[in-house]
Amino acid sequence: MLQCIFLLSDSGEVMLEKQLTGHRVDRSICDWFWEQAISQGDSFKLQPVIASPTHYLFQVVREGITFLACTQVEMPPLMAIEFLCRVADVLSDYLGGLNEDVIKDNFVIVYELLDEMIDNGFPLTTEPNILREMIAQPNIVSKVLSVVTGNSSNVSETLPGATASCVPWRTSDPKYANNEVYVDLVEEMDATINRDGVLVKCEIYGEVQVNSHLSGLPDLTLSFANPSILDDVRFHPCVRFRPWESHQILSFVPPDGQFKLMSYRVKKLKSTPIYVKPQLTSDAGTCRVNVMVGIRIDPGKTIDSITIQFKLPPCILSADLTSNHGTVNILTNKTCSWSIGRIPKDKAPSMSGTFVLETGLERLHVFPTFQVSFRIMGVALSGLQIDKLDLKNLPNRPYKGFRALTRAGEFEVRS
């Protein structure tokens, strides 16, 4: 049972406090938490569960905002962490993103959502589709009406029928003239390449995203051609666990609209679709840099939106960089951004130039790390393939659509 939830900014300020039970948690616990975070550094922020002298603390960090939950009794830690992740996802969906200003501008919505999502310390309604029926999303019209009428509440006066249903994540008895369901495989590649060009880590984090517009109470079955490659799978509450455990089949009654059906990881991949080869040599107060980019393995689809970014070390006074393809910009925070787009067939993109080091420094001793981003439409680089999608309990034959997308996640090349 959770007793209190705090939202902290990256400066330690308490932006929001929500007491969940009759026993009030003193705000001084936030001061203790922030003192520990400052003294222990980033390693403290990576700990999801923390034991303070008086409370157990659970934290999730999203976009510089710390979601902190407190309890004085023992409880399943994964339940608290999962609930905080769900709160962060719902707020991001409702508010169009997460940052300090957005939270402060819409604190009424945040409080209303927390009132519906948790009851007396226990999770209650966490499905976004049902919450949208209960609490209207903020928009300009609703803000103007609240000023004119003086009514700032966005909560509906009627309770959604799905809250009393055996499938509380689904809107009660939706009807569509055209039944359709779309399944997207969205993957992010995390990779680390050391200064010798050796691939240290390469894995995929993926999501199966579904957009369902089906009448009545449909029953869906989704199977993969190669489910054995999946690790660390995580399911939406609508998924029946026993069919997956026995046959690796996803059997579920879907929510109405868009939702994340499952997430997964595919580990220990052997290669990346593109290569980035940086070379830096320095002497006599200058550093010469050359970076080459090319296709390592052709994925069968176009690789686009390729961008290389790196932060100039503090000892560099100025930089002069040019490229034979794309554009190079040096931002005010000393970040260099090389926008390549697509790799042409007739040449390999390269960027070259010189850095001028600060006075008295002969050679460069701090080398930059290159952050790589790209996008590939129509390909799941993990190799995951959807075998078939079966639908039952529908009055007519629905339309089924499938897509795949792979993009770079934490993809870095060290020099």
Coordinates of C-alpha atoms in Angstrom, one line a residue:
M1 CA 0.0 0.0 0.0
L2 CA 1.4 3.4 -1.1
Q3 CA 0.9 6.3 1.3
C4 CA 2.1 9.3 -0.7
I5 CA 3.4 10.3 -4.1
F6 CA 5.7 13.3 -4.8
L7 CA 6.8 14.7 -8.1
L8 CA 10.2 16.3 -7.9
S9 CA 11.9 18.5 -10.5
D10 CA 15.6 18.0 -11.3
S11 CA 16.5 20.8 -8.9
G12 CA 14.8 18.9 -6.0
E13 CA 11.7 21.2 -5.8
V14 CA 8.5 19.4 -4.8
M15 CA 6.1 20.2 -7.7
L16 CA 3.2 18.0 -6.6
E17 CA 2.3 16.1 -3.4
K18 CA -0.5 13.6 -3.2
Q19 CA -1.4 12.0 0.1
L20 CA -3.1 8.6 -0.5
T21 CA -4.1 7.4 3.0
G22 CA -5.2 8.9 6.3
H23 CA -1.7 8.8 7.7
R24 CA 0.2 11.8 6.3
V25 CA 3.8 11.5 5.1
D26 CA 5.9 14.5 6.1
R27 CA 7.5 16.3 3.2
S28 CA 10.8 16.2 5.0
I29 CA 11.3 12.8 3.4
C30 CA 11.9 14.6 0.1
D31 CA 14.7 16.6 1.7
W32 CA 16.4 13.4 2.9
F33 CA 16.0 11.9 -0.5
W34 CA 17.5 14.9 -2.3
E35 CA 20.5 15.0 0.2
Q36 CA 21.2 11.4 -0.6
A37 CA 20.9 12.0 -4.3
I38 CA 23.4 14.9 -4.2
S39 CA 25.9 13.0 -2.0
Q40 CA 25.8 9.7 -3.9
G41 CA 25.4 11.1 -7.5
D42 CA 23.9 9.3 -10.4
S43 CA 24.2 5.9 -8.8
F44 CA 21.5 6.8 -6.3
K45 CA 19.1 7.8 -9.1
L46 CA 19.5 4.4 -10.6
Q47 CA 18.2 2.6 -7.5
P48 CA 14.4 2.0 -7.9
V49 CA 13.9 1.0 -4.3
I50 CA 15.5 2.9 -1.4
A51 CA 15.2 2.2 2.4
S52 CA 15.2 5.4 4.4
P53 CA 15.3 5.5 8.2
T54 CA 11.5 5.8 8.3
H55 CA 10.1 4.8 4.9
Y56 CA 10.6 2.6 1.9
L57 CA 10.9 4.8 -1.2
F58 CA 10.3 3.9 -4.9
Q59 CA 11.5 6.2 -7.7
V60 CA 11.1 6.4 -11.4
V61 CA 12.8 9.2 -13.4
R62 CA 11.3 10.5 -16.6
E63 CA 12.5 13.6 -18.6
G64 CA 14.2 15.1 -15.5
I65 CA 11.1 14.5 -13.3
T66 CA 11.4 12.1 -10.3
F67 CA 8.2 10.2 -9.4
L68 CA 8.7 9.3 -5.8
A69 CA 6.3 7.0 -3.8
C70 CA 6.5 6.4 -0.1
T71 CA 5.3 3.6 2.2
Q72 CA 6.0 2.5 5.8
V73 CA 4.8 -1.1 5.3
E74 CA 6.3 -3.8 3.2
M75 CA 4.7 -4.3 -0.3
P76 CA 5.6 -5.9 -3.6
P77 CA 8.2 -3.4 -5.0
L78 CA 7.4 -4.2 -8.6
M79 CA 3.8 -3.2 -8.1
A80 CA 4.9 0.3 -6.9
I81 CA 7.4 0.7 -9.7
E82 CA 4.9 -0.5 -12.4
F83 CA 2.3 1.9 -11.0
L84 CA 4.7 4.9 -11.1
C85 CA 5.7 3.9 -14.7
R86 CA 2.0 3.8 -15.6
V87 CA 1.4 7.3 -14.0
A88 CA 4.3 8.7 -16.0
D89 CA 3.0 7.2 -19.2
V90 CA -0.6 8.5 -18.6
L91 CA 0.6 12.0 -17.8
S92 CA 2.8 12.1 -20.9
D93 CA -0.1 10.9 -23.0
Y94 CA -2.6 13.4 -21.5
L95 CA -0.2 16.4 -21.5
G96 CA 1.6 15.8 -24.7
G97 CA 5.0 15.3 -23.0
L98 CA 6.6 15.6 -19.6
N99 CA 8.5 18.6 -18.2
E100 CA 8.4 20.9 -15.2
D101 CA 6.3 23.6 -16.9
V102 CA 3.7 21.2 -18.3
I103 CA 3.2 19.7 -14.8
K104 CA 2.7 23.1 -13.2
D105 CA 0.4 24.4 -15.9
N106 CA -1.9 21.3 -15.6
F107 CA -1.6 20.4 -11.9
V108 CA -5.5 20.1 -11.7
I109 CA -5.5 17.4 -14.4
V110 CA -2.6 15.6 -12.6
Y111 CA -4.5 15.6 -9.3
E112 CA -7.7 14.4 -11.0
L113 CA -5.8 11.5 -12.7
L114 CA -4.2 10.4 -9.5
D115 CA -7.6 10.5 -7.7
E116 CA -8.9 8.0 -10.3
M117 CA -5.8 5.9 -10.7
I118 CA -5.3 5.0 -7.0
D119 CA -7.7 4.5 -4.1
N120 CA -6.5 4.4 -0.5
G121 CA -3.0 3.4 -1.6
F122 CA -4.0 0.7 -4.0
P123 CA -4.0 0.9 -7.9
L124 CA -7.5 1.3 -9.2
T125 CA -8.1 2.5 -12.8
T126 CA -4.9 2.7 -14.8
E127 CA -6.1 2.0 -18.4
P128 CA -5.6 5.2 -20.5
N129 CA -8.7 4.5 -22.7
I130 CA -11.0 4.3 -19.6
L131 CA -9.4 7.4 -18.0
R132 CA -10.1 9.4 -21.2
E133 CA -13.8 8.7 -20.7
M134 CA -13.6 9.8 -17.1
I135 CA -11.4 12.9 -17.4
A136 CA -11.3 15.1 -20.4
Q137 CA -7.9 15.9 -21.9
P138 CA -6.8 19.6 -21.6
N139 CA -7.3 21.9 -24.5
I140 CA -7.8 25.5 -25.3
V141 CA -11.6 25.3 -25.3
S142 CA -11.8 23.6 -21.9
K143 CA -9.4 26.2 -20.4
V144 CA -11.5 29.1 -21.7
L145 CA -14.7 27.5 -20.4
S146 CA -13.2 27.0 -17.0
V147 CA -12.3 30.7 -16.8
V148 CA -15.8 31.8 -18.0
T149 CA -17.9 29.3 -15.9
G150 CA -15.5 29.1 -12.9
N151 CA -15.7 25.3 -13.1
S152 CA -12.2 23.9 -13.3
S153 CA -13.1 20.2 -13.1
N154 CA -12.6 17.9 -16.1
V155 CA -14.1 14.9 -14.4
S156 CA -17.2 13.4 -16.1
E157 CA -20.4 13.1 -14.1
T158 CA -21.1 9.6 -15.3
L159 CA -19.0 6.5 -14.6
P160 CA -17.9 4.6 -17.7
G161 CA -19.6 1.3 -18.0
A162 CA -16.3 -0.6 -18.4
T163 CA -15.4 0.1 -14.8
A164 CA -17.9 -2.6 -13.7
S165 CA -17.1 -4.9 -16.6
C166 CA -15.0 -8.1 -16.5
V167 CA -12.7 -6.4 -19.0
P168 CA -12.3 -3.0 -17.4
W169 CA -9.7 -1.9 -20.0
R170 CA -12.2 -1.9 -22.8
T171 CA -15.0 0.6 -23.6
S172 CA -18.4 -1.0 -23.2
D173 CA -19.9 -2.2 -26.4
P174 CA -18.2 0.1 -29.1
K175 CA -19.7 0.0 -32.6
Y176 CA -17.8 0.7 -35.9
A177 CA -19.0 0.6 -39.4
N178 CA -15.6 -0.6 -40.6
N179 CA -13.8 -2.9 -38.2
E180 CA -10.0 -2.6 -38.4
V181 CA -6.9 -3.4 -36.4
Y182 CA -3.3 -2.3 -37.0
V183 CA -0.2 -3.9 -35.4
D184 CA 3.1 -2.1 -35.3
L185 CA 6.5 -3.4 -34.3
V186 CA 8.5 -0.5 -33.0
E187 CA 12.1 -1.2 -32.1
E188 CA 15.0 0.8 -30.7
M189 CA 18.6 -0.4 -31.1
D190 CA 21.0 0.3 -28.2
A191 CA 24.6 -0.2 -29.1
T192 CA 28.1 0.7 -27.8
I193 CA 31.2 0.6 -29.9
N194 CA 34.6 1.1 -28.3
R195 CA 37.5 3.2 -29.6
D196 CA 38.9 0.1 -31.4
G197 CA 35.7 -0.3 -33.4
V198 CA 34.6 -3.4 -31.5
L199 CA 30.9 -3.9 -30.8
V200 CA 30.7 -4.1 -27.0
K201 CA 26.9 -4.2 -26.7
C202 CA 24.0 -4.4 -29.2
E203 CA 20.5 -5.2 -28.3
I204 CA 16.9 -4.2 -29.3
Y205 CA 14.2 -2.9 -27.1
G206 CA 10.9 -3.4 -28.9
E207 CA 7.2 -2.8 -28.5
V208 CA 4.1 -4.3 -30.1
Q209 CA 1.7 -1.4 -30.5
V210 CA -1.9 -2.1 -31.5
N211 CA -4.6 0.3 -32.8
S212 CA -7.9 -1.4 -32.5
H213 CA -11.3 -0.2 -33.8
L214 CA -13.4 -3.3 -33.4
S215 CA -17.1 -3.6 -32.5
G216 CA -18.4 -5.6 -29.6
L217 CA -16.1 -7.9 -27.6
P218 CA -13.6 -9.3 -30.0
D219 CA -11.1 -12.0 -29.0
L220 CA -7.7 -11.8 -30.7
T221 CA -4.8 -14.2 -31.1
L222 CA -1.4 -13.0 -32.2
S223 CA 1.5 -15.4 -32.9
F224 CA 5.1 -14.9 -34.0
A225 CA 7.2 -17.0 -36.3
N226 CA 10.2 -16.9 -34.0
P227 CA 9.1 -16.1 -30.4
S228 CA 12.2 -17.8 -28.9
I229 CA 14.4 -14.8 -29.6
L230 CA 12.4 -12.6 -27.1
D231 CA 13.7 -11.8 -23.6
D232 CA 12.3 -9.7 -20.8
V233 CA 8.7 -9.7 -22.1
R234 CA 6.2 -7.4 -20.4
F235 CA 2.5 -7.5 -21.2
H236 CA -0.6 -5.3 -21.1
P237 CA -3.1 -6.5 -18.5
C238 CA -5.4 -7.7 -21.3
V239 CA -3.0 -10.6 -22.3
R240 CA -3.9 -14.0 -21.0
F241 CA -0.6 -15.4 -19.5
R242 CA -1.3 -19.1 -19.8
P243 CA -1.4 -19.3 -23.7
W244 CA 1.9 -17.4 -23.8
E245 CA 3.5 -19.6 -21.1
S246 CA 2.5 -22.8 -22.9
H247 CA 2.7 -21.9 -26.6
Q248 CA 4.1 -18.3 -26.9
I249 CA 0.8 -17.1 -28.3
L250 CA -0.7 -13.7 -27.3
S251 CA -4.4 -14.2 -26.6
F252 CA -6.3 -11.1 -25.5
V253 CA -9.4 -8.9 -25.6
P254 CA -8.0 -5.6 -26.8
P255 CA -8.7 -2.1 -25.4
D256 CA -10.5 0.2 -27.8
G257 CA -8.1 2.5 -29.6
Q258 CA -4.3 2.6 -29.4
F259 CA -2.3 0.7 -26.7
K260 CA 1.0 -1.1 -26.1
L261 CA 0.3 -4.8 -26.2
M262 CA 3.7 -5.9 -25.0
S263 CA 7.4 -4.9 -24.8
Y264 CA 10.5 -7.1 -25.2
R265 CA 14.2 -7.2 -25.6
V266 CA 16.4 -9.1 -28.1
K267 CA 19.9 -9.4 -26.7
K268 CA 23.4 -10.0 -28.1
L269 CA 22.9 -8.9 -31.7
K270 CA 26.1 -9.3 -33.8
S271 CA 26.1 -6.2 -36.0
T272 CA 24.6 -2.8 -36.6
P273 CA 23.1 -1.5 -39.9
I274 CA 25.5 1.4 -40.2
Y275 CA 29.1 2.1 -39.1
V276 CA 30.7 5.3 -37.8
K277 CA 34.5 5.5 -37.8
P278 CA 36.0 8.6 -36.0
Q279 CA 39.7 9.4 -36.2
L280 CA 41.3 12.1 -34.1
T281 CA 45.0 13.0 -34.1
S282 CA 46.4 16.0 -32.2
D283 CA 49.7 17.8 -31.8
A284 CA 51.0 21.4 -31.5
G285 CA 47.8 22.7 -30.0
T286 CA 45.4 21.5 -32.7
C287 CA 43.4 18.3 -33.3
R288 CA 42.4 17.0 -36.7
V289 CA 39.2 15.0 -36.9
N290 CA 37.7 12.8 -39.6
V291 CA 34.5 10.8 -39.3
M292 CA 33.2 8.4 -41.9
V293 CA 29.7 6.9 -42.1
G294 CA 28.5 4.0 -44.2
I295 CA 26.1 1.0 -44.5
R296 CA 27.5 -2.1 -42.8
I297 CA 24.6 -4.4 -43.5
D298 CA 21.9 -3.6 -46.0
P299 CA 18.6 -4.1 -44.1
G300 CA 16.6 -4.1 -47.4
K301 CA 14.9 -0.8 -46.7
T302 CA 16.2 2.8 -46.8
I303 CA 18.1 4.1 -43.8
D304 CA 17.1 7.7 -43.3
S305 CA 17.2 10.5 -40.7
I306 CA 20.8 9.7 -39.9
T307 CA 22.3 12.2 -37.5
I308 CA 25.7 12.2 -35.7
Q309 CA 26.1 14.4 -32.6
F310 CA 28.9 14.9 -30.1
K311 CA 29.8 17.4 -27.5
L312 CA 33.1 19.3 -27.9
P313 CA 35.5 18.8 -24.9
P314 CA 35.8 21.9 -22.7
C315 CA 39.5 22.3 -23.7
I316 CA 38.5 23.1 -27.3
L317 CA 38.4 26.8 -28.0
S318 CA 37.1 26.7 -31.6
A319 CA 36.1 24.1 -34.3
D320 CA 36.1 24.3 -38.1
L321 CA 34.2 21.3 -39.5
T322 CA 32.9 20.6 -43.1
S323 CA 31.3 17.5 -44.7
N324 CA 30.9 16.2 -48.2
H325 CA 27.2 15.3 -47.6
G326 CA 24.7 16.8 -45.3
T327 CA 25.0 19.8 -43.0
V328 CA 27.2 20.5 -39.9
N329 CA 26.1 22.8 -37.2
I330 CA 27.8 23.7 -33.9
L331 CA 25.2 24.7 -31.3
T332 CA 25.6 27.2 -28.5
N333 CA 26.1 24.4 -25.9
K334 CA 29.2 23.3 -27.8
T335 CA 27.3 20.3 -29.3
C336 CA 28.2 19.5 -32.9
S337 CA 25.3 18.1 -35.0
W338 CA 25.9 16.5 -38.4
S339 CA 22.6 15.9 -40.2
I340 CA 23.2 13.3 -43.0
G341 CA 19.7 12.1 -43.9
R342 CA 20.2 9.3 -46.3
I343 CA 23.5 7.8 -47.4
P344 CA 24.0 8.3 -51.1
K345 CA 24.9 5.4 -53.4
D346 CA 27.9 7.1 -55.0
K347 CA 29.9 8.1 -52.0
A348 CA 30.4 7.5 -48.3
P349 CA 29.6 10.6 -46.2
S350 CA 32.5 12.1 -44.3
M351 CA 33.1 15.0 -42.0
S352 CA 36.5 16.5 -41.4
G353 CA 38.1 19.6 -39.8
T354 CA 40.3 20.9 -37.0
F355 CA 39.9 21.8 -33.3
V356 CA 41.9 24.5 -31.7
L357 CA 42.9 23.6 -28.2
E358 CA 43.3 26.0 -25.3
T359 CA 46.6 27.8 -24.7
G360 CA 49.3 25.6 -23.2
L361 CA 47.6 22.3 -24.2
E362 CA 49.6 20.4 -26.9
R363 CA 47.4 17.3 -27.3
L364 CA 43.7 16.4 -26.7
H365 CA 43.3 14.2 -23.6
V366 CA 39.5 14.1 -23.4
F367 CA 37.9 12.5 -26.5
P368 CA 34.2 12.9 -27.5
T369 CA 31.6 10.2 -27.7
F370 CA 29.5 10.2 -30.8
Q371 CA 25.7 9.7 -30.5
V372 CA 24.1 8.1 -33.6
S373 CA 20.5 8.3 -34.6
F374 CA 18.7 6.8 -37.6
R375 CA 15.4 5.4 -38.7
I376 CA 14.4 2.4 -40.9
M377 CA 10.8 2.0 -42.0
G378 CA 9.4 -1.4 -42.8
V379 CA 12.1 -3.5 -40.9
A380 CA 12.4 -5.0 -37.4
L381 CA 16.1 -5.4 -37.0
S382 CA 15.7 -7.9 -34.2
G383 CA 14.4 -10.4 -36.8
L384 CA 11.0 -10.7 -35.1
Q385 CA 8.2 -11.7 -37.5
I386 CA 4.5 -11.8 -37.0
D387 CA 3.1 -15.1 -38.1
K388 CA -0.7 -14.5 -38.0
L389 CA -3.4 -12.6 -36.3
D390 CA -6.8 -14.3 -35.8
L391 CA -9.9 -12.5 -34.7
K392 CA -13.1 -14.0 -33.3
N393 CA -16.6 -12.7 -32.2
L394 CA -16.8 -10.1 -35.0
P395 CA -19.9 -9.6 -37.2
N396 CA -17.9 -9.1 -40.4
R397 CA -14.4 -9.6 -41.7
P398 CA -12.1 -6.9 -40.4
Y399 CA -9.2 -5.2 -42.1
K400 CA -5.7 -6.1 -40.6
G401 CA -2.6 -4.0 -41.1
F402 CA 1.0 -4.6 -40.1
R403 CA 4.0 -2.3 -40.0
A404 CA 7.6 -2.2 -38.6
L405 CA 9.9 0.5 -37.6
T406 CA 13.5 0.5 -36.2
R407 CA 15.3 3.5 -34.9
A408 CA 18.4 4.2 -32.9
G409 CA 18.1 4.3 -29.1
E410 CA 21.3 4.8 -27.0
F411 CA 23.7 4.2 -29.9
E412 CA 27.1 5.6 -29.1
V413 CA 30.6 5.3 -30.7
R414 CA 33.6 6.1 -28.5
S415 CA 36.7 7.7 -29.8

